[in-house]
Coordinates of C-alpha atoms in Angstrom, one line a residue:
Chain Y
X402 CA 13.5 -15.9 -18.8
X403 CA 12.0 -15.6 -15.3
X404 CA 9.5 -13.1 -16.8
X405 CA 8.3 -15.7 -19.3
X406 CA 7.6 -18.2 -16.6
X407 CA 5.4 -15.9 -14.5
X408 CA 1.7 -16.5 -14.7
X409 CA 0.1 -13.1 -14.6
X410 CA -3.4 -14.5 -14.6
X411 CA -2.9 -15.2 -10.9
X412 CA -1.8 -11.6 -10.2
X413 CA -4.3 -9.2 -8.7
X414 CA -5.0 -6.0 -10.6
X415 CA -3.2 -4.0 -7.9
X416 CA 0.0 -6.0 -8.5
X417 CA -0.2 -5.7 -12.3
X418 CA -0.4 -1.9 -12.4
X419 CA 3.2 -1.3 -11.2
X420 CA 4.4 -3.8 -13.8
X421 CA 2.4 -2.1 -16.5
X422 CA 4.0 1.2 -15.6
X423 CA 7.4 -0.3 -16.1
X424 CA 6.4 -1.4 -19.6
X425 CA 5.8 -5.1 -18.9
X426 CA 3.8 -6.3 -22.0
X427 CA 2.5 -9.5 -20.6
X428 CA 1.2 -7.8 -17.5
X429 CA -0.5 -5.2 -19.7
X430 CA -2.1 -7.8 -21.9
X431 CA -3.6 -9.5 -18.8
X432 CA -4.9 -6.2 -17.3
X433 CA -6.3 -5.1 -20.7
X434 CA -8.1 -8.3 -21.3
X435 CA -9.8 -8.0 -17.9
X436 CA -11.1 -4.5 -18.4
X437 CA -11.3 -3.7 -22.1
X438 CA -14.9 -4.9 -22.7
X439 CA -16.3 -3.5 -19.4
X440 CA -14.8 -0.1 -19.9
X441 CA -15.7 0.0 -23.6
X442 CA -19.4 -0.8 -22.7
X443 CA -19.3 1.9 -20.1
X444 CA -18.1 4.5 -22.5
X445 CA -20.5 3.2 -25.2
X446 CA -23.5 3.8 -22.8
X447 CA -22.3 7.0 -21.4
X448 CA -21.5 8.6 -24.8
X449 CA -24.9 7.9 -26.5
X450 CA -23.6 4.7 -28.1
X451 CA -21.0 6.5 -30.1
X452 CA -18.6 3.7 -31.2
X453 CA -15.8 5.9 -32.3
X454 CA -15.7 8.1 -29.2
X455 CA -16.0 5.0 -27.0
X456 CA -12.9 3.6 -28.7
X457 CA -11.1 6.9 -28.3
X458 CA -11.9 7.2 -24.6
X459 CA -11.0 3.6 -24.0
X460 CA -7.5 4.3 -25.5
X461 CA -7.1 7.5 -23.5
X462 CA -8.1 5.6 -20.3
X463 CA -5.4 2.9 -20.7
X464 CA -2.8 5.5 -21.7
X465 CA -3.5 7.1 -18.4
X466 CA -3.0 3.7 -16.7
X467 CA 0.3 3.2 -18.5
X468 CA 1.8 6.7 -18.0
X469 CA 0.3 7.6 -14.7
X470 CA -0.3 4.3 -13.0
X471 CA 2.4 5.1 -10.5
X472 CA 0.0 7.5 -8.9
X473 CA -2.4 4.7 -8.2
X474 CA -2.6 3.9 -4.5
X475 CA -2.3 0.1 -4.4
X476 CA -4.2 0.1 -1.1
X477 CA -7.3 1.0 -3.1
X478 CA -9.2 -1.2 -5.4
X479 CA -8.1 -0.8 -9.0
X480 CA -11.5 -1.2 -10.6
X481 CA -12.9 1.6 -8.4
X482 CA -10.0 3.8 -9.4
X483 CA -10.4 2.9 -13.1
X484 CA -14.1 3.8 -13.1
X485 CA -13.4 7.1 -11.4
X486 CA -10.9 8.0 -14.1
X487 CA -13.4 6.8 -16.8
X488 CA -16.1 9.0 -15.3
X489 CA -13.9 12.0 -15.4
X490 CA -13.1 11.4 -19.0
X491 CA -16.8 11.2 -19.7
X492 CA -17.4 14.5 -17.9
X493 CA -14.6 16.1 -20.0
X494 CA -16.2 14.7 -23.1
X495 CA -19.6 16.2 -22.2
X496 CA -18.1 19.6 -21.8
X497 CA -16.3 19.3 -25.1
X498 CA -19.0 17.9 -27.4
X499 CA -22.5 19.1 -27.9
X500 CA -24.9 16.5 -26.6
X501 CA -27.3 15.0 -29.1
X502 CA -30.9 15.2 -28.1
X503 CA -32.8 13.7 -31.0
X504 CA -31.4 10.3 -31.5
X505 CA -34.5 8.3 -32.2
X506 CA -33.8 7.5 -35.8
X507 CA -30.2 6.5 -35.1
X508 CA -31.3 4.3 -32.1
X509 CA -33.9 2.4 -34.1
X510 CA -31.4 1.5 -36.9
X511 CA -28.8 0.4 -34.4
X512 CA -30.9 -1.8 -32.2
X513 CA -30.8 -5.5 -32.8
X514 CA -34.0 -7.6 -32.8
X515 CA -35.0 -9.1 -29.5
X516 CA -34.4 -12.6 -28.3
X517 CA -37.0 -14.8 -26.6
X518 CA -36.7 -14.6 -22.8
X519 CA -38.7 -13.6 -19.8
X520 CA -39.2 -10.2 -21.3
X521 CA -41.8 -11.8 -23.6
X522 CA -44.3 -11.4 -20.8
X523 CA -43.8 -7.6 -20.9
X524 CA -43.1 -7.1 -24.5
X525 CA -44.7 -9.8 -26.6
X526 CA -43.0 -9.3 -29.9
X527 CA -39.6 -8.4 -31.2
X528 CA -40.6 -5.1 -32.7
X529 CA -42.0 -3.8 -29.4
X530 CA -38.8 -4.9 -27.7
X531 CA -36.6 -3.1 -30.1
X532 CA -38.7 0.0 -29.8
X533 CA -38.5 -0.3 -26.1
X534 CA -34.7 -0.5 -26.2
X535 CA -34.5 2.6 -28.3
X536 CA -36.8 4.5 -26.0
X537 CA -34.9 3.3 -23.0
X538 CA -31.6 4.5 -24.5
X539 CA -33.2 7.9 -25.2
X540 CA -34.6 8.1 -21.7
X541 CA -31.1 7.3 -20.3
X542 CA -29.6 10.1 -22.4
X543 CA -32.1 12.5 -21.0
X544 CA -31.1 11.8 -17.5
X545 CA -28.6 14.0 -15.7
X546 CA -25.0 12.8 -15.9
X547 CA -24.8 11.8 -12.2
X548 CA -28.1 9.8 -12.4
X549 CA -27.1 8.1 -15.6
X550 CA -23.7 7.2 -14.3
X551 CA -25.2 5.7 -11.1
X552 CA -27.7 3.7 -13.1
X553 CA -25.2 2.3 -15.6
X554 CA -22.6 1.5 -12.9
X555 CA -25.3 -0.3 -10.9
X556 CA -27.3 -2.2 -13.5
X557 CA -24.9 -2.6 -16.3
X558 CA -21.5 -2.8 -14.6
X559 CA -23.0 -4.5 -11.5
X560 CA -21.0 -2.5 -9.0
X561 CA -22.1 -2.4 -5.4
X562 CA -23.5 0.7 -3.7
X563 CA -20.3 1.1 -1.8
X564 CA -18.1 0.8 -4.9
X565 CA -20.3 3.4 -6.7
X566 CA -19.9 5.7 -3.8
X567 CA -16.1 5.4 -4.0
X568 CA -16.1 6.0 -7.8
X569 CA -18.4 9.0 -7.6
X570 CA -16.9 10.2 -4.3
X571 CA -20.2 10.7 -2.6
X572 CA -22.0 9.0 0.4
X573 CA -23.9 5.7 -0.2
X574 CA -27.2 7.4 0.7
X575 CA -26.6 9.8 -2.2
X576 CA -26.0 6.9 -4.5
X577 CA -29.3 5.3 -3.4
X578 CA -31.3 8.5 -3.9
X579 CA -29.8 9.0 -7.3
X580 CA -30.7 5.5 -8.3
X581 CA -34.2 5.9 -7.1
X582 CA -34.6 9.1 -9.0
X583 CA -33.2 7.6 -12.2
X584 CA -35.6 4.6 -11.9
X585 CA -38.6 6.8 -11.4
X586 CA -37.7 9.0 -14.3
X587 CA -37.2 6.0 -16.6
X588 CA -40.4 4.3 -15.6
X589 CA -42.4 7.5 -16.2
X590 CA -40.9 7.8 -19.7
X591 CA -41.6 4.2 -20.5
X592 CA -45.1 3.9 -19.3
X593 CA -46.4 3.0 -22.7
X594 CA -44.6 -0.3 -22.4
X595 CA -46.5 -1.5 -19.4
X596 CA -48.5 -4.7 -20.2
X597 CA -51.7 -2.9 -19.4
X598 CA -50.8 -0.2 -21.9
X599 CA -49.7 -2.8 -24.4
X600 CA -52.9 -4.6 -24.1
X601 CA -54.7 -1.4 -24.8
X602 CA -52.5 -0.7 -27.8
X603 CA -53.1 -4.2 -29.2
X604 CA -56.8 -3.7 -28.7
X605 CA -56.7 -0.4 -30.5
X606 CA -54.7 -2.0 -33.4
X607 CA -57.2 -4.8 -33.8
X608 CA -60.2 -2.5 -33.7
X609 CA -58.5 -0.2 -36.1
Chain W
X464 CA -37.1 -5.2 -6.8
X465 CA -35.4 -7.3 -9.5
X466 CA -36.5 -10.6 -7.9
X467 CA -39.9 -9.9 -6.5
X468 CA -43.2 -8.5 -7.8
X469 CA -45.4 -6.5 -5.5
X470 CA -47.5 -9.5 -4.8
X471 CA -44.5 -11.5 -3.7
X472 CA -43.3 -9.0 -1.1
X473 CA -43.5 -9.9 2.6
X474 CA -45.6 -7.8 5.0
X475 CA -42.5 -6.1 6.3
X476 CA -41.3 -5.2 2.8
X477 CA -44.8 -3.9 1.8
X478 CA -44.9 -1.7 4.9
X479 CA -41.5 -0.4 4.0
X480 CA -42.7 0.7 0.6
X481 CA -45.9 2.1 1.8
X482 CA -46.1 5.8 1.1
X483 CA -43.2 5.6 -1.4
X484 CA -44.4 3.3 -4.0
X485 CA -48.0 2.4 -5.0
X486 CA -48.4 -1.2 -6.2
X487 CA -48.8 0.0 -9.8
X488 CA -45.8 2.2 -9.5
X489 CA -43.7 -0.5 -8.0
X490 CA -44.6 -3.0 -10.8
X491 CA -43.9 -0.4 -13.5
X492 CA -40.6 0.5 -12.1
X493 CA -39.7 -3.1 -11.7
X494 CA -40.5 -3.8 -15.3
X495 CA -38.4 -0.9 -16.5
X496 CA -35.5 -2.2 -14.4
X497 CA -35.8 -5.7 -15.8
X498 CA -36.0 -4.4 -19.3
X499 CA -32.9 -2.3 -18.8
X500 CA -30.8 -5.1 -17.4
X501 CA -32.0 -7.3 -20.2
X502 CA -30.9 -4.7 -22.7
X503 CA -27.5 -4.3 -21.0
X504 CA -27.0 -8.1 -21.1
X505 CA -27.9 -8.4 -24.8
X506 CA -26.2 -5.3 -26.2
X507 CA -22.5 -6.2 -25.9
X508 CA -20.4 -4.1 -28.2
X509 CA -16.7 -4.9 -28.7
X510 CA -13.8 -2.5 -28.9
X511 CA -11.7 -2.0 -31.9
X512 CA -8.5 -4.0 -32.2
X513 CA -6.6 -0.8 -33.2
X514 CA -7.0 0.4 -29.7
X515 CA -4.7 -2.4 -28.4
X516 CA -2.2 -1.9 -31.1
X517 CA -1.9 1.8 -30.3
X518 CA -1.6 1.1 -26.6
X519 CA 1.2 -1.4 -27.2
X520 CA 3.2 1.3 -28.9
X521 CA 2.7 3.6 -25.9
X522 CA 3.7 0.8 -23.7
X523 CA 7.0 0.2 -25.6
X524 CA 7.8 4.0 -25.3
X525 CA 7.0 3.8 -21.6
X526 CA 9.3 0.8 -21.2
X527 CA 12.2 2.6 -22.8
X528 CA 11.6 5.6 -20.7
X529 CA 11.6 3.6 -17.5
X530 CA 14.8 1.7 -18.5
X531 CA 16.7 5.0 -19.1
X532 CA 16.0 6.4 -15.7
X533 CA 19.0 6.4 -13.3
X534 CA 19.8 3.0 -11.9
X535 CA 20.9 4.5 -8.7
X536 CA 17.5 6.1 -8.1
X537 CA 16.0 2.7 -8.5
X538 CA 18.5 1.3 -6.0
X539 CA 17.8 4.0 -3.5
X540 CA 14.1 3.5 -3.8
X541 CA 14.2 -0.2 -3.7
X542 CA 11.8 -1.4 -1.0
X543 CA 13.6 -3.1 1.9
X544 CA 11.7 -5.1 4.5
X545 CA 11.8 -3.4 7.8
X546 CA 13.2 -6.4 9.6
X547 CA 16.5 -6.2 7.7
X548 CA 17.8 -2.8 8.9
X549 CA 16.3 -3.7 12.4
X550 CA 18.4 -6.9 12.4
X551 CA 21.5 -5.0 11.3
X552 CA 21.2 -2.4 14.1
X553 CA 20.5 -5.1 16.6
X554 CA 23.7 -7.0 15.6
X555 CA 25.8 -3.8 15.9
X556 CA 24.3 -3.1 19.4
X557 CA 25.0 -6.7 20.5
X558 CA 28.6 -6.6 19.3
X559 CA 29.5 -3.5 21.2
X560 CA 27.5 -3.8 24.3
X561 CA 27.2 -7.5 25.1
X562 CA 30.2 -9.0 26.8
X563 CA 31.4 -11.8 24.6
X564 CA 33.8 -14.6 25.9
X565 CA 37.4 -13.6 25.6
X566 CA 36.8 -9.9 24.9
X567 CA 36.0 -8.8 28.4
X568 CA 37.8 -5.6 29.1
X569 CA 40.4 -5.1 31.7
X570 CA 38.2 -3.1 34.0
X571 CA 35.7 -5.9 34.4
X572 CA 38.4 -8.5 34.7
X573 CA 40.0 -6.5 37.4
X574 CA 36.7 -6.2 39.4
X575 CA 36.3 -9.9 39.3
X576 CA 39.9 -10.4 40.4
X577 CA 39.3 -8.0 43.3
X578 CA 36.2 -9.9 44.4
X579 CA 38.1 -13.2 44.6
X580 CA 41.0 -11.8 46.6
X581 CA 41.5 -12.4 50.2
X582 CA 43.8 -9.4 50.6
X583 CA 42.8 -6.3 52.6
X584 CA 43.6 -2.9 51.2
X585 CA 44.4 0.3 52.8
X586 CA 44.6 3.7 51.3
X587 CA 48.0 5.3 51.3
X588 CA 49.9 8.1 49.6
X589 CA 53.1 8.2 47.7
X590 CA 54.0 11.8 47.3
X591 CA 51.2 13.1 45.1
X592 CA 50.0 9.7 44.3
X593 CA 47.2 8.0 46.3
X594 CA 46.7 4.3 46.0
X595 CA 45.1 1.3 47.6
X596 CA 47.8 -1.1 48.5
X597 CA 47.4 -4.5 50.1
X598 CA 48.0 -4.9 53.7
X599 CA 50.1 -7.8 55.0
X600 CA 47.7 -8.9 57.7
X601 CA 45.8 -11.9 56.2
X602 CA 47.9 -15.0 56.7
X603 CA 45.6 -17.5 55.0
X604 CA 44.9 -17.4 51.4
X605 CA 41.7 -19.0 50.3
X606 CA 42.4 -18.5 46.7
X607 CA 45.5 -18.0 44.7
X608 CA 44.8 -15.6 42.1
X609 CA 47.5 -15.8 39.5
X610 CA 48.7 -13.1 37.2
X611 CA 46.4 -12.1 34.5
X612 CA 47.3 -13.7 31.3
X613 CA 49.3 -11.5 29.0
X614 CA 46.7 -11.5 26.2
X615 CA 44.2 -9.9 28.5
X616 CA 46.6 -7.3 29.9
X617 CA 47.7 -6.4 26.5
X618 CA 44.3 -6.4 25.0
X619 CA 43.2 -2.9 24.3
X620 CA 39.5 -2.6 23.9
X621 CA 37.4 0.2 22.6
X622 CA 36.3 1.2 26.1
X623 CA 39.9 1.7 27.1
X624 CA 40.5 3.8 24.1
X625 CA 37.5 5.9 24.9
X626 CA 38.8 6.3 28.5
X627 CA 42.2 7.5 27.3
X628 CA 40.6 9.9 24.9
X629 CA 38.4 11.3 27.6
X630 CA 41.3 11.7 29.9
X631 CA 43.4 13.4 27.3
X632 CA 40.6 15.9 26.6
X633 CA 40.2 16.6 30.3
X634 CA 43.9 17.1 30.7
X635 CA 43.9 19.5 27.8
X636 CA 41.2 21.7 29.1
X637 CA 41.7 21.4 32.9
X638 CA 43.8 24.0 34.7
X639 CA 47.4 23.0 35.4
X640 CA 46.9 23.3 39.1
X641 CA 44.3 20.5 39.2
X642 CA 45.9 18.0 41.5
X643 CA 44.4 15.2 39.6
X644 CA 46.8 15.7 36.8
X645 CA 50.1 16.1 38.5
X646 CA 52.5 13.7 37.0
X647 CA 52.6 10.4 38.9
X648 CA 55.6 9.0 40.7
X649 CA 57.1 5.9 39.5
X650 CA 56.2 3.3 42.0
X651 CA 59.0 0.9 42.8
X652 CA 58.5 -2.8 42.6
X653 CA 59.4 -3.3 46.2
X654 CA 56.4 -1.3 47.3
X655 CA 54.2 -3.9 46.0
X656 CA 56.3 -6.9 46.8
X657 CA 56.3 -6.0 50.5
X658 CA 52.6 -6.0 50.7
X659 CA 51.8 -8.8 48.5
X660 CA 50.0 -11.7 50.1
X661 CA 48.6 -13.4 47.1
X662 CA 51.9 -14.7 45.8
X663 CA 52.2 -12.5 42.8
X664 CA 55.7 -12.5 41.6
X665 CA 57.6 -9.2 41.3
X666 CA 58.0 -9.5 37.5
X667 CA 54.3 -9.2 37.3
X668 CA 54.4 -5.7 38.7
X669 CA 54.3 -4.2 35.3
X670 CA 50.9 -5.7 34.9
X671 CA 49.6 -3.9 37.9
X672 CA 47.5 -0.8 37.6
X673 CA 46.0 1.5 40.1
X674 CA 42.3 1.7 40.6
X675 CA 41.2 4.8 38.8
X676 CA 39.0 5.9 41.6
X677 CA 42.0 6.5 43.7
X678 CA 44.3 7.9 41.1
X679 CA 45.5 11.4 41.6
X680 CA 47.6 11.5 38.5
X681 CA 47.6 9.7 35.2
X682 CA 50.5 7.8 33.7
X683 CA 50.5 7.9 30.0
X684 CA 52.1 4.8 28.8
X685 CA 51.5 1.9 31.2
X686 CA 48.8 0.5 33.3
X687 CA 49.4 -0.9 36.7
X688 CA 47.1 -3.5 38.3
X689 CA 46.3 -3.7 41.9
X690 CA 44.5 -6.9 42.1
X691 CA 45.0 -10.3 43.6

C-alpha cells in the first residue's frame, strides 16, 4: 500500500537504481522512461543506424541495470555510469560485427525530407539537406570509435566535457582534442555543402 | 562556435583562434556543426515496445530472486544510522560510571562520612589486625553522623562484587605466608564502643567496616564500618 503511494517521479536516478535491483516495477518504469529514448538514439547513431541492433543493445543495457545495478556506486552520477556501460556494449558490438563501409544507398532511403529552419541558409532545398544528412552520417561512420563517441555524446546527447571525460575515462583535454579532430574531419568531408560550393553547383546546373 | 560566426567573434576570441583556424575553415566547421546538431534534433528514432515487455519479465525474475534471499542477511546488512549505536554505548557508559542518586556505593558513602566526622583516629593493632580506631579526645561534636541506613549498608554494588572477586583471586594465587591474608580477629563490640565519640550505638557495630587501606586480613562474610 505504501509502495503505491510513493511518487517515484521525485526520486533521483541514484535512488531508483537500488529499488530496480530489488524488482520494484514502478521504480523501473520511471527510470526506463527517463533513459529509453536517449540510450536508443545513442545506440542508433553508434551502430550505423541499425534499428534492430539498437533495440537489442538497449535491452542488454537495461538488463545489466536490473541484474548488476547493485554494483553501481550511488556516489557517482547514474547517467555517466549508464553511458559508460553503453559505450562498452558498443565496443563489444564493433568487435563482433563486421562494420559496413558502403552505406550510401541505405542512408539515402532512410533519410527523411528536411524541414524549413535556419539551415535553409546553408542548404537551400530539401534534397540538398537530405543528401547532406546522408553524407554526414557516412562521415561519422568513417571516424574512429573514440572520436565518433565523443562527437555524439557532445552534440547529440549534450553531455558536458567533464561528463564525457568520466564516461570515456580520459582527461578533459583529451576529450577536447578528440572533438576538435572529429569536427575537422567532418568539415573536410562535407566541403561540398558549403554555401560557396553550393552556389558554384547551382551555377553549373543552370549553365548545364 | 555554435552561436557566433567568425565575423561576430571578439578581438580576444579571434586572437585565440589565430593560427588554428582560418576564417574560411572556422565558418566551414561551424556550418558542419550546425548541420549535425540540426540532424540530431530532427532524426528521433523510437525504441520498440517489445524491449520494455522483455525487460519487465527480467524484472519479475529478479524480484523473485531477491525475495528468496535469506531474510537474516537482509537484517544484518540493514543500514543503521551511526548515531543509534553511539547513543546505546553512551547510555551503557553513563549507567555504569556516572553516580546516580541512591546507587552510590559504600566506599564513596564512607568517604563522605569520614569527611564529616569530628573524630580523630589513630592506628592500632589487634593481633594481626591493624585498624584505625577513633580516639576519645574530642569532646565537642559539631556533627552527629548517624548510622548509615540499612539499605545502603546492605546494598551490594557491582564495584563491591568486583572488589571481592579481585580479592578472592589474589588470595588464591598469593603465598600462604603473605601477612595480608592472615585470618582476621573478630573485633569485639566494646573495642569500638569505648572509642566512640559520635554517639553511634553498639548495635550498629555490625555495620562498621575497616578501611581497606589498613586491613591486614580479609573477613569473608561481613563488612565493618569505621566512620562517624
